[in-house]
Amino acid sequence: MNSAEIRKRWLDFFESGNRQGLNHAVVPSASLILNDPNLLLVNAGMVPFKPYFLGELPPPYPRATSVQKCVRTLDIDEVGKTTRHASFFQMCGNFSFGDYFKEGAISLAWELLTRSQSDGGFGFDPARLWVTVYLDDDEAADIWHKQVGVPKDRIQRRGMADNFWSMGVPGPCGPCSEIYFDRGPEYGRDGGPVADEDRYLEIWNLVFMQNLRGDGPGKEGYPILGELPAKNIDTGLGLERTAALLQGVDNIYEIDTTSIILRKASELTGVAYGLEEKSDVSLRVIADHARTAAMLIGDGVTPGNEGRGYVLRRMMRRVVRNMRILGSAEPTLVELIKSSIEAMSPQYPELRSDRERIEAVTANEEGTFLETLRSGTNIFDLAAESMKKSGAKVLPATDLFMLHDTYGFPFDLTLEMATEKGLAVDEAGFRQLMREQKERAKADAKAKKSGHTDLSEYRKILESGKSSEFIGYQSTSGEASILAIVSDGQSVQG
Ligand code: SER
């Protein structure tokens, strides 16, 4: 079953409702950029509905369903290495705002998952489904066992880190119940989701959204501030994971949509997929990140050094780096973005109409980065070479800082390259230099605000008949001669 069909079955099921009174409003995916001061990017299907859960706005409908674009970068280092981590994914959701609660959510989920494919469902074998519930949630455990008929030994209880869901920031939250599919003993140990989450793949999370959380670290260390105005439902089924299971492929990078990009990366590098783990990981990272980049640019993010812009820049740079690891030093990002548009435009046609802009943003960013890479890699190689000669094993903080600060070379890439060469890095020293630089910048900004800048030397240079022309709007490089050197407001001899 292809991804478009999964999406269609999902929306049809919840729109028509399988019983009277359960018709859900079909809400199109929101942009990845939503105006939420706590969130860089939409990371769950429920985000656009947050004001209704919190009681800030009256919900326009009591029940809704959507297939929402999501980006999560917390687990970026897992991408490509496991079968199930993606930086971009689509979350199929059904939501109740003070309408049905645990019983409704559980029975609907079970029905769609196990209904036969010829009857519009997903046709999962009920004997291979496992569920988890929050530690003290007897009510959910009872519904699963007594009403749905899941045997007790396939219902497991887990603590807050696994079975209490929040957005990771203050907002709505609640205990949850997750549904897992057993992929079989060839994928890992017996014992259910608590024993092995690769073998038992989580496909659907049902959140009983009833509490408000405060600020605090991690998945367990935050305070629960109280109850929400109503008891709500927020569920999320991973479209890509479901596709992997229904398409009988090993992981989410090999499903119909992602494999188009993966094949393109393989074609461009001449490296076949499936030969060895190391190059497979690179190909999967490329496919995942290129698609995320296309979706982010499509929604109006431009590469930059902060916030969303940095998320995008990092994705694009990791694609370029991995293409280089596979032996392709030529500009290829635009080709990969074209494949991503091809893969995703059946579901998001706006990508096709906006393709010129998306490709132009990509070409520009890749050009700048290839230039940065060339100079940064040379400097890194020189430093590594001299370490080899001296027998040192730790790349000094000053070199790390220079690469980052003077050459704009991303620190995470320096780390990756050091690991590849078997070198350690003085990360603590680097962080210290970064802190000192921040302090200097702060002090400098303060001095500029409060102090008086002496411009007389610059005036003298201009008055001597020398002039300069700014060409930065037309080109990024050019010939120039140094007219004078000014240090601390004084002219100095070069
Ligand atoms: N919000 C929950 C999640 O992201 C369920 O949709 O897992």
Short mmCIF file of C-alpha atoms and ligand atoms in Angstrom, two decimals:
data_model
loop_
_atom_site.label_atom_id
_atom_site.label_comp_id
_atom_site.label_asym_id
_atom_site.label_seq_id
_atom_site.Cartn_x
_atom_site.Cartn_y
_atom_site.Cartn_z
CA MET A 1 0.00 0.00 0.00
CA ASN A 2 1.62 3.28 -1.05
CA SER A 3 1.89 6.36 1.16
CA ALA A 4 -0.84 8.28 -0.66
CA GLU A 5 -3.24 5.35 -0.09
CA ILE A 6 -2.40 5.17 3.63
CA ARG A 7 -3.10 8.86 3.95
CA LYS A 8 -6.37 8.53 2.04
CA ARG A 9 -7.57 5.58 4.12
CA TRP A 10 -6.75 7.45 7.29
CA LEU A 11 -8.68 10.57 6.37
CA ASP A 12 -11.62 8.61 4.90
CA PHE A 13 -11.93 6.49 8.03
CA PHE A 14 -12.08 9.42 10.41
CA GLU A 15 -14.06 11.69 8.13
CA SER A 16 -16.84 9.20 7.55
CA GLY A 17 -16.57 7.81 11.04
CA ASN A 18 -17.19 4.18 11.68
CA ARG A 19 -20.14 4.88 13.86
CA GLN A 20 -22.80 7.54 14.13
CA GLY A 21 -21.71 10.85 15.55
CA LEU A 22 -17.98 10.31 15.12
CA ASN A 23 -17.44 12.34 11.97
CA HIS A 24 -14.16 14.26 12.12
CA ALA A 25 -13.45 17.57 10.38
CA VAL A 26 -10.61 17.05 7.87
CA VAL A 27 -8.03 19.77 8.54
CA PRO A 28 -5.18 20.30 6.02
CA SER A 29 -1.60 20.16 7.28
CA ALA A 30 -0.43 23.46 8.74
CA SER A 31 2.90 24.99 7.64
CA LEU A 32 5.98 23.70 9.46
CA ILE A 33 6.37 27.26 10.73
CA LEU A 34 3.72 28.18 13.22
CA ASN A 35 3.69 31.24 15.37
CA ASP A 36 4.53 29.57 18.68
CA PRO A 37 7.25 31.20 20.77
CA ASN A 38 8.07 27.84 22.38
CA LEU A 39 8.57 25.91 19.17
CA LEU A 40 11.00 26.32 16.30
CA LEU A 41 9.08 23.97 14.00
CA VAL A 42 5.90 21.94 14.14
CA ASN A 43 6.94 18.64 15.74
CA ALA A 44 3.61 16.87 16.25
CA GLY A 45 0.18 16.63 14.68
CA MET A 46 -1.43 18.32 17.67
CA VAL A 47 0.55 21.57 17.48
CA PRO A 48 -1.96 23.50 15.32
CA PHE A 49 -4.71 22.48 17.76
CA LYS A 50 -2.90 23.58 20.90
CA PRO A 51 -5.15 26.60 21.61
CA TYR A 52 -8.20 24.30 21.68
CA PHE A 53 -6.59 21.88 24.14
CA LEU A 54 -5.56 24.75 26.39
CA GLY A 55 -9.01 26.33 26.22
CA GLU A 56 -7.55 29.54 24.75
CA LEU A 57 -9.89 29.36 21.74
CA PRO A 58 -13.22 27.57 21.35
CA PRO A 59 -12.67 24.58 19.01
CA PRO A 60 -14.52 25.11 15.69
CA TYR A 61 -15.32 21.37 15.66
CA PRO A 62 -15.51 18.77 18.43
CA ARG A 63 -13.41 16.21 16.45
CA ALA A 64 -10.75 16.67 13.80
CA THR A 65 -8.34 14.62 11.71
CA SER A 66 -5.23 15.62 9.79
CA VAL A 67 -1.99 14.41 8.23
CA GLN A 68 0.52 16.95 9.52
CA LYS A 69 4.05 17.68 8.29
CA CYS A 70 6.48 17.44 11.21
CA VAL A 71 10.19 18.05 11.74
CA ARG A 72 12.10 16.70 14.74
CA THR A 73 15.84 17.15 15.00
CA LEU A 74 16.47 16.04 18.57
CA ASP A 75 17.42 12.55 17.37
CA ILE A 76 19.31 13.73 14.30
CA ASP A 77 22.31 11.52 15.12
CA GLU A 78 20.09 8.43 15.02
CA VAL A 79 18.86 9.16 11.49
CA GLY A 80 20.09 6.56 9.01
CA LYS A 81 21.44 4.29 11.74
CA THR A 82 18.14 2.89 13.03
CA THR A 83 15.17 1.69 11.02
CA ARG A 84 12.76 4.27 12.39
CA HIS A 85 14.22 7.75 13.01
CA ALA A 86 13.46 10.51 10.54
CA SER A 87 13.94 14.27 10.72
CA PHE A 88 10.82 14.84 8.60
CA PHE A 89 7.72 12.71 8.91
CA GLN A 90 3.98 12.90 8.52
CA MET A 91 1.78 12.32 11.49
CA CYS A 92 -1.72 11.04 10.91
CA GLY A 93 -3.85 12.28 13.80
CA ASN A 94 -7.35 12.17 15.19
CA PHE A 95 -8.35 14.68 17.84
CA SER A 96 -11.20 15.14 20.25
CA PHE A 97 -11.71 18.44 22.03
CA GLY A 98 -13.71 17.52 25.10
CA ASP A 99 -15.65 14.98 23.02
CA TYR A 100 -14.80 11.23 23.06
CA PHE A 101 -12.05 10.09 25.42
CA LYS A 102 -10.10 6.90 26.17
CA GLU A 103 -12.70 4.39 25.10
CA GLY A 104 -13.44 6.14 21.80
CA ALA A 105 -9.76 6.64 20.92
CA ILE A 106 -8.78 3.06 21.72
CA SER A 107 -11.64 1.40 19.87
CA LEU A 108 -11.21 3.63 16.78
CA ALA A 109 -7.48 2.89 16.61
CA TRP A 110 -7.97 -0.83 16.93
CA GLU A 111 -10.69 -0.85 14.32
CA LEU A 112 -8.67 1.00 11.66
CA LEU A 113 -5.52 -1.03 12.28
CA THR A 114 -7.15 -4.44 12.17
CA ARG A 115 -9.96 -3.88 9.66
CA SER A 116 -9.15 -5.84 6.49
CA GLN A 117 -7.53 -4.01 3.60
CA SER A 118 -10.39 -5.01 1.29
CA ASP A 119 -12.71 -3.22 3.71
CA GLY A 120 -10.72 0.05 3.77
CA GLY A 121 -8.53 -0.71 6.82
CA PHE A 122 -4.81 -1.38 7.24
CA GLY A 123 -5.24 -5.12 7.79
CA PHE A 124 -2.70 -5.64 10.61
CA ASP A 125 -2.74 -9.06 12.26
CA PRO A 126 -4.22 -8.45 15.76
CA ALA A 127 -2.01 -11.21 17.17
CA ARG A 128 1.09 -9.13 16.36
CA LEU A 129 -0.07 -5.92 18.04
CA TRP A 130 1.13 -4.97 21.54
CA VAL A 131 0.13 -1.99 23.65
CA THR A 132 1.60 0.00 26.51
CA VAL A 133 -0.20 2.13 29.09
CA TYR A 134 0.97 4.57 31.75
CA LEU A 135 1.89 2.98 35.09
CA ASP A 136 -1.34 3.59 36.98
CA ASP A 137 -3.71 3.85 34.03
CA ASP A 138 -5.96 0.90 34.94
CA GLU A 139 -8.78 2.44 32.95
CA ALA A 140 -6.86 2.23 29.65
CA ALA A 141 -5.53 -1.25 30.48
CA ASP A 142 -9.08 -2.43 31.17
CA ILE A 143 -10.42 -1.02 27.90
CA TRP A 144 -7.63 -2.78 25.97
CA HIS A 145 -8.21 -6.07 27.71
CA LYS A 146 -11.92 -6.28 28.46
CA GLN A 147 -13.43 -4.35 25.56
CA VAL A 148 -10.91 -4.82 22.75
CA GLY A 149 -9.70 -8.27 23.78
CA VAL A 150 -5.93 -7.73 23.85
CA PRO A 151 -4.44 -10.48 26.07
CA LYS A 152 -3.01 -9.21 29.38
CA ASP A 153 0.50 -10.36 28.50
CA ARG A 154 0.55 -8.04 25.49
CA ILE A 155 -0.34 -4.98 27.59
CA GLN A 156 2.71 -3.46 29.26
CA ARG A 157 2.99 -0.60 31.75
CA ARG A 158 5.67 2.07 31.45
CA GLY A 159 6.66 5.19 33.34
CA MET A 160 6.62 8.86 32.57
CA ALA A 161 9.56 8.86 30.13
CA ASP A 162 7.71 6.52 27.76
CA ASN A 163 4.02 6.81 28.49
CA PHE A 164 3.37 10.40 29.44
CA TRP A 165 3.43 12.74 26.46
CA SER A 166 4.14 16.45 26.21
CA MET A 167 5.54 18.72 23.52
CA GLY A 168 8.81 18.97 25.45
CA VAL A 169 7.88 22.50 26.51
CA PRO A 170 5.20 23.97 28.79
CA GLY A 171 1.74 23.19 27.43
CA PRO A 172 -0.86 20.43 27.26
CA CYS A 173 0.19 16.89 28.20
CA GLY A 174 -1.17 13.62 29.50
CA PRO A 175 -0.72 9.89 29.96
CA CYS A 176 -0.58 7.93 26.73
CA SER A 177 -1.05 4.47 25.35
CA GLU A 178 1.13 3.29 22.50
CA ILE A 179 0.48 0.59 19.91
CA TYR A 180 3.39 -1.52 18.63
CA PHE A 181 3.73 -4.05 15.83
CA ASP A 182 5.86 -7.13 16.41
CA ARG A 183 8.14 -7.47 13.37
CA GLY A 184 9.27 -10.91 14.40
CA PRO A 185 12.25 -12.58 16.11
CA GLU A 186 14.64 -11.73 13.25
CA TYR A 187 14.38 -8.08 14.38
CA GLY A 188 15.27 -8.59 18.04
CA ARG A 189 14.49 -10.04 21.45
CA ASP A 190 11.20 -11.41 22.77
CA GLY A 191 9.49 -9.53 25.57
CA GLY A 192 7.43 -6.75 24.00
CA PRO A 193 8.17 -3.05 23.61
CA VAL A 194 9.80 -2.78 27.04
CA ALA A 195 12.46 -5.22 25.82
CA ASP A 196 13.13 -4.09 22.25
CA GLU A 197 11.76 -1.11 20.33
CA ASP A 198 13.35 -2.13 17.03
CA ARG A 199 11.57 -5.44 16.91
CA TYR A 200 8.37 -4.01 18.40
CA LEU A 201 7.87 -0.90 16.28
CA GLU A 202 5.73 1.88 17.72
CA ILE A 203 3.17 2.91 15.14
CA TRP A 204 0.49 4.84 16.98
CA ASN A 205 0.44 6.94 20.13
CA LEU A 206 -2.86 7.76 21.82
CA VAL A 207 -2.50 10.68 24.21
CA PHE A 208 -5.16 11.27 26.83
CA MET A 209 -4.57 15.01 26.90
CA GLN A 210 -5.81 16.21 30.25
CA ASN A 211 -3.00 18.06 32.08
CA LEU A 212 -0.94 21.21 31.82
CA ARG A 213 2.83 20.95 32.26
CA GLY A 214 5.28 23.59 33.43
CA ASP A 215 8.90 24.25 32.59
CA GLY A 216 11.47 21.58 33.38
CA PRO A 217 14.11 19.38 31.86
CA GLY A 218 13.79 16.03 30.13
CA LYS A 219 10.84 13.76 29.73
CA GLU A 220 10.15 13.25 33.44
CA GLY A 221 11.56 16.18 35.37
CA TYR A 222 8.81 18.73 34.82
CA PRO A 223 5.95 19.79 37.08
CA ILE A 224 2.30 19.06 36.31
CA LEU A 225 0.51 22.35 36.95
CA GLY A 226 -3.05 21.06 36.86
CA GLU A 227 -5.92 19.86 34.72
CA LEU A 228 -6.94 21.19 31.32
CA PRO A 229 -10.47 22.63 30.98
CA ALA A 230 -11.58 19.40 29.25
CA LYS A 231 -10.45 15.83 28.68
CA ASN A 232 -9.15 15.61 25.12
CA ILE A 233 -7.67 13.12 22.70
CA ASP A 234 -4.56 13.64 20.58
CA THR A 235 -3.31 10.68 18.59
CA GLY A 236 -0.47 10.28 16.15
CA LEU A 237 0.27 7.44 13.75
CA GLY A 238 3.59 7.62 11.93
CA LEU A 239 2.76 7.48 8.23
CA GLU A 240 6.29 6.47 7.20
CA ARG A 241 6.57 3.69 9.79
CA THR A 242 3.16 2.34 8.79
CA ALA A 243 4.24 2.49 5.14
CA ALA A 244 7.41 0.51 5.94
CA LEU A 245 5.31 -2.25 7.52
CA LEU A 246 2.62 -2.29 4.85
CA GLN A 247 5.18 -2.18 2.03
CA GLY A 248 7.23 -4.98 3.59
CA VAL A 249 10.50 -3.00 3.57
CA ASP A 250 13.09 -2.99 6.28
CA ASN A 251 13.07 0.66 7.29
CA ILE A 252 11.44 4.03 6.68
CA TYR A 253 14.11 5.11 4.18
CA GLU A 254 13.11 2.37 1.77
CA ILE A 255 9.41 3.23 1.48
CA ASP A 256 7.93 4.47 -1.79
CA THR A 257 8.50 8.19 -1.21
CA THR A 258 11.96 8.22 0.42
CA SER A 259 13.44 5.57 -1.85
CA ILE A 260 13.13 7.92 -4.85
CA ILE A 261 15.66 10.25 -3.19
CA LEU A 262 17.81 7.39 -1.96
CA ARG A 263 18.06 5.97 -5.49
CA LYS A 264 19.02 9.40 -6.84
CA ALA A 265 21.81 9.71 -4.26
CA SER A 266 23.04 6.26 -5.22
CA GLU A 267 22.94 7.14 -8.93
CA LEU A 268 24.81 10.44 -8.39
CA THR A 269 27.56 8.84 -6.29
CA GLY A 270 27.74 5.50 -8.09
CA VAL A 271 27.52 3.81 -4.67
CA ALA A 272 24.97 0.99 -4.63
CA TYR A 273 22.56 0.74 -1.71
CA GLY A 274 22.73 -2.45 0.34
CA LEU A 275 26.44 -3.11 -0.09
CA GLU A 276 27.79 -2.07 3.29
CA GLU A 277 26.42 -0.48 6.42
CA LYS A 278 28.61 2.63 6.42
CA SER A 279 27.65 3.82 2.94
CA ASP A 280 24.03 2.76 3.51
CA VAL A 281 23.90 5.05 6.55
CA SER A 282 25.19 7.95 4.42
CA LEU A 283 22.64 7.25 1.68
CA ARG A 284 19.83 7.17 4.23
CA VAL A 285 20.98 10.40 5.87
CA ILE A 286 21.10 12.05 2.44
CA ALA A 287 17.60 10.87 1.53
CA ASP A 288 16.15 11.92 4.88
CA HIS A 289 17.82 15.31 5.12
CA ALA A 290 17.31 16.32 1.47
CA ARG A 291 13.61 15.74 1.85
CA THR A 292 13.47 17.69 5.11
CA ALA A 293 15.35 20.56 3.44
CA ALA A 294 12.92 20.63 0.51
CA MET A 295 9.94 20.70 2.88
CA LEU A 296 11.47 23.45 5.03
CA ILE A 297 12.36 25.68 2.08
CA GLY A 298 8.90 24.99 0.66
CA ASP A 299 7.41 26.41 3.85
CA GLY A 300 9.55 29.55 3.64
CA VAL A 301 12.60 28.77 5.79
CA THR A 302 15.87 30.14 4.40
CA PRO A 303 19.31 28.90 5.48
CA GLY A 304 20.86 30.96 8.26
CA ASN A 305 22.93 30.78 11.41
CA GLU A 306 20.13 30.81 13.95
CA GLY A 307 16.84 29.14 14.78
CA ARG A 308 14.98 27.50 11.92
CA GLY A 309 17.49 28.82 9.41
CA TYR A 310 20.21 26.90 11.22
CA VAL A 311 18.15 23.70 11.32
CA LEU A 312 17.84 23.94 7.55
CA ARG A 313 21.48 24.90 7.00
CA ARG A 314 22.61 21.96 9.12
CA MET A 315 20.45 19.53 7.13
CA MET A 316 21.78 20.79 3.81
CA ARG A 317 25.37 20.74 4.99
CA ARG A 318 25.06 17.21 6.29
CA VAL A 319 23.74 16.13 2.88
CA VAL A 320 26.71 17.75 1.12
CA ARG A 321 29.14 16.20 3.60
CA ASN A 322 27.67 12.73 3.19
CA MET A 323 27.75 13.05 -0.59
CA ARG A 324 31.45 13.87 -0.26
CA ILE A 325 31.97 10.87 2.00
CA LEU A 326 30.49 8.77 -0.80
CA GLY A 327 32.95 10.31 -3.23
CA SER A 328 30.91 13.05 -4.88
CA ALA A 329 32.49 16.48 -4.47
CA GLU A 330 30.44 18.07 -7.26
CA PRO A 331 27.37 20.20 -6.54
CA THR A 332 24.50 17.69 -6.36
CA LEU A 333 22.15 19.16 -3.81
CA VAL A 334 19.83 20.67 -6.42
CA GLU A 335 19.40 17.25 -8.04
CA LEU A 336 18.54 15.71 -4.69
CA ILE A 337 16.08 18.48 -3.93
CA LYS A 338 14.46 17.92 -7.34
CA SER A 339 13.97 14.25 -6.40
CA SER A 340 12.53 15.27 -3.06
CA ILE A 341 10.03 17.52 -4.81
CA GLU A 342 9.15 14.67 -7.16
CA ALA A 343 8.64 12.34 -4.18
CA MET A 344 6.55 14.73 -2.12
CA SER A 345 4.60 16.83 -4.64
CA PRO A 346 1.81 14.29 -5.14
CA GLN A 347 0.88 15.07 -1.53
CA TYR A 348 2.08 18.70 -1.50
CA PRO A 349 1.50 20.13 -5.04
CA GLU A 350 2.69 23.58 -3.93
CA LEU A 351 6.24 22.19 -4.00
CA ARG A 352 5.99 21.79 -7.75
CA SER A 353 4.68 25.29 -8.38
CA ASP A 354 7.38 26.75 -6.14
CA ARG A 355 10.21 24.61 -7.48
CA GLU A 356 12.22 27.44 -9.08
CA ARG A 357 12.54 29.30 -5.81
CA ILE A 358 13.30 26.13 -3.85
CA GLU A 359 16.04 25.17 -6.30
CA ALA A 360 17.53 28.69 -6.32
CA VAL A 361 17.76 28.79 -2.51
CA THR A 362 19.41 25.36 -2.62
CA ALA A 363 21.97 26.24 -5.32
CA ASN A 364 22.99 29.38 -3.48
CA GLU A 365 23.48 27.63 -0.15
CA GLU A 366 25.39 24.74 -1.66
CA GLY A 367 27.76 27.10 -3.51
CA THR A 368 28.61 28.98 -0.34
CA PHE A 369 29.06 25.81 1.64
CA LEU A 370 31.30 24.10 -0.90
CA GLU A 371 33.59 27.12 -0.71
CA THR A 372 33.60 26.97 3.12
CA LEU A 373 34.25 23.23 2.97
CA ARG A 374 37.19 23.60 0.63
CA SER A 375 39.02 26.08 2.84
CA GLY A 376 37.98 24.45 6.13
CA THR A 377 38.93 20.93 5.04
CA ASN A 378 42.38 22.11 3.93
CA ILE A 379 43.00 23.71 7.29
CA PHE A 380 41.71 20.69 9.14
CA ASP A 381 43.92 18.37 7.11
CA LEU A 382 46.99 20.52 7.80
CA ALA A 383 46.24 20.49 11.54
CA ALA A 384 45.66 16.70 11.49
CA GLU A 385 48.89 16.19 9.55
CA SER A 386 50.98 18.18 12.01
CA MET A 387 49.38 16.27 14.90
CA LYS A 388 50.33 13.01 13.25
CA LYS A 389 53.92 14.19 13.02
CA SER A 390 54.06 15.33 16.62
CA GLY A 391 52.18 12.24 17.88
CA ALA A 392 49.46 14.40 19.51
CA LYS A 393 46.02 12.82 19.73
CA VAL A 394 43.80 15.75 20.76
CA LEU A 395 42.95 18.54 18.34
CA PRO A 396 43.62 21.77 20.29
CA ALA A 397 40.82 24.17 21.13
CA THR A 398 42.52 27.04 19.27
CA ASP A 399 42.38 25.11 15.97
CA LEU A 400 38.75 24.16 16.57
CA PHE A 401 37.90 27.75 17.34
CA MET A 402 39.73 29.13 14.31
CA LEU A 403 37.93 26.70 11.98
CA HIS A 404 34.61 27.77 13.42
CA ASP A 405 35.16 31.45 13.93
CA THR A 406 37.42 32.48 11.06
CA TYR A 407 36.34 30.00 8.40
CA GLY A 408 32.70 29.43 9.37
CA PHE A 409 33.35 25.67 9.39
CA PRO A 410 30.55 23.95 11.32
CA PHE A 411 31.75 22.47 14.60
CA ASP A 412 29.71 19.29 14.19
CA LEU A 413 31.54 18.64 10.93
CA THR A 414 34.89 19.15 12.62
CA LEU A 415 33.80 16.57 15.20
CA GLU A 416 32.76 14.12 12.50
CA MET A 417 36.00 14.57 10.58
CA ALA A 418 38.07 14.16 13.74
CA THR A 419 36.24 10.93 14.57
CA GLU A 420 36.87 9.65 11.06
CA LYS A 421 40.59 10.27 11.54
CA GLY A 422 40.59 8.72 15.02
CA LEU A 423 41.41 12.04 16.72
CA ALA A 424 39.96 13.40 19.94
CA VAL A 425 39.05 17.09 20.23
CA ASP A 426 39.36 19.51 23.12
CA GLU A 427 35.64 20.29 23.13
CA ALA A 428 35.66 21.80 26.61
CA GLY A 429 38.44 24.21 25.56
CA PHE A 430 36.51 25.08 22.40
CA ARG A 431 33.35 25.82 24.39
CA GLN A 432 35.41 28.01 26.74
CA LEU A 433 36.81 30.01 23.79
CA MET A 434 33.27 30.37 22.44
CA ARG A 435 32.12 31.72 25.82
CA GLU A 436 35.01 34.18 25.93
CA GLN A 437 34.19 35.33 22.43
CA LYS A 438 30.56 35.89 23.41
CA GLU A 439 31.69 37.95 26.40
CA ARG A 440 33.96 40.01 24.15
CA ALA A 441 31.13 40.56 21.69
CA LYS A 442 28.83 41.64 24.51
CA ALA A 443 31.42 44.05 25.93
CA ASP A 444 32.08 45.36 22.45
CA ALA A 445 28.39 45.92 21.76
CA LYS A 446 28.09 47.73 25.08
CA ALA A 447 31.09 49.94 24.29
CA LYS A 448 29.64 50.76 20.90
CA LYS A 449 26.31 51.70 22.44
CA SER A 450 27.76 53.87 25.16
CA GLY A 451 31.03 55.05 23.69
CA HIS A 452 32.12 57.35 20.96
CA THR A 453 33.79 55.88 17.88
CA ASP A 454 36.60 57.91 16.44
CA LEU A 455 36.15 57.97 12.66
CA SER A 456 38.79 60.56 11.87
CA GLU A 457 41.28 58.05 10.43
CA TYR A 458 38.68 56.78 7.96
CA ARG A 459 37.86 60.37 7.01
CA LYS A 460 41.56 61.05 6.34
CA ILE A 461 41.75 58.02 4.01
CA LEU A 462 38.76 59.21 2.01
CA GLU A 463 40.07 62.77 1.91
CA SER A 464 43.39 61.53 0.50
CA GLY A 465 41.44 60.61 -2.66
CA LYS A 466 41.25 56.85 -2.09
CA SER A 467 37.80 55.34 -2.40
CA SER A 468 36.22 51.91 -2.18
CA GLU A 469 33.26 50.37 -3.94
CA PHE A 470 30.87 47.84 -2.38
CA ILE A 471 30.17 45.02 -4.84
CA GLY A 472 28.59 42.53 -2.40
CA TYR A 473 25.18 42.76 -4.06
CA GLN A 474 26.51 41.60 -7.43
CA SER A 475 29.17 39.02 -6.50
CA THR A 476 30.65 37.03 -3.64
CA SER A 477 34.32 37.39 -4.69
CA GLY A 478 36.51 39.93 -6.51
CA GLU A 479 39.97 41.52 -6.78
CA ALA A 480 40.83 44.27 -4.29
CA SER A 481 43.85 46.19 -2.98
CA ILE A 482 44.36 47.19 0.63
CA LEU A 483 44.28 50.99 0.90
CA ALA A 484 45.09 51.31 4.59
CA ILE A 485 45.01 49.39 7.85
CA VAL A 486 43.29 50.88 10.88
CA SER A 487 43.70 49.30 14.28
CA ASP A 488 41.98 50.71 17.39
CA GLY A 489 41.20 53.87 15.46
CA GLN A 490 44.83 54.45 14.41
CA SER A 491 46.37 54.02 10.98
CA VAL A 492 49.13 51.40 11.06
CA GLN A 493 51.72 50.33 8.53
CA GLY A 494 51.05 46.94 6.85
N1 SER B 1 1.27 14.11 20.17
C1 SER B 1 1.57 12.71 20.23
C2 SER B 1 2.88 12.38 19.57
O1 SER B 1 3.46 13.23 18.94
C3 SER B 1 0.46 11.92 19.58
O2 SER B 1 0.07 12.50 18.41
O3 SER B 1 3.35 11.28 19.70
#
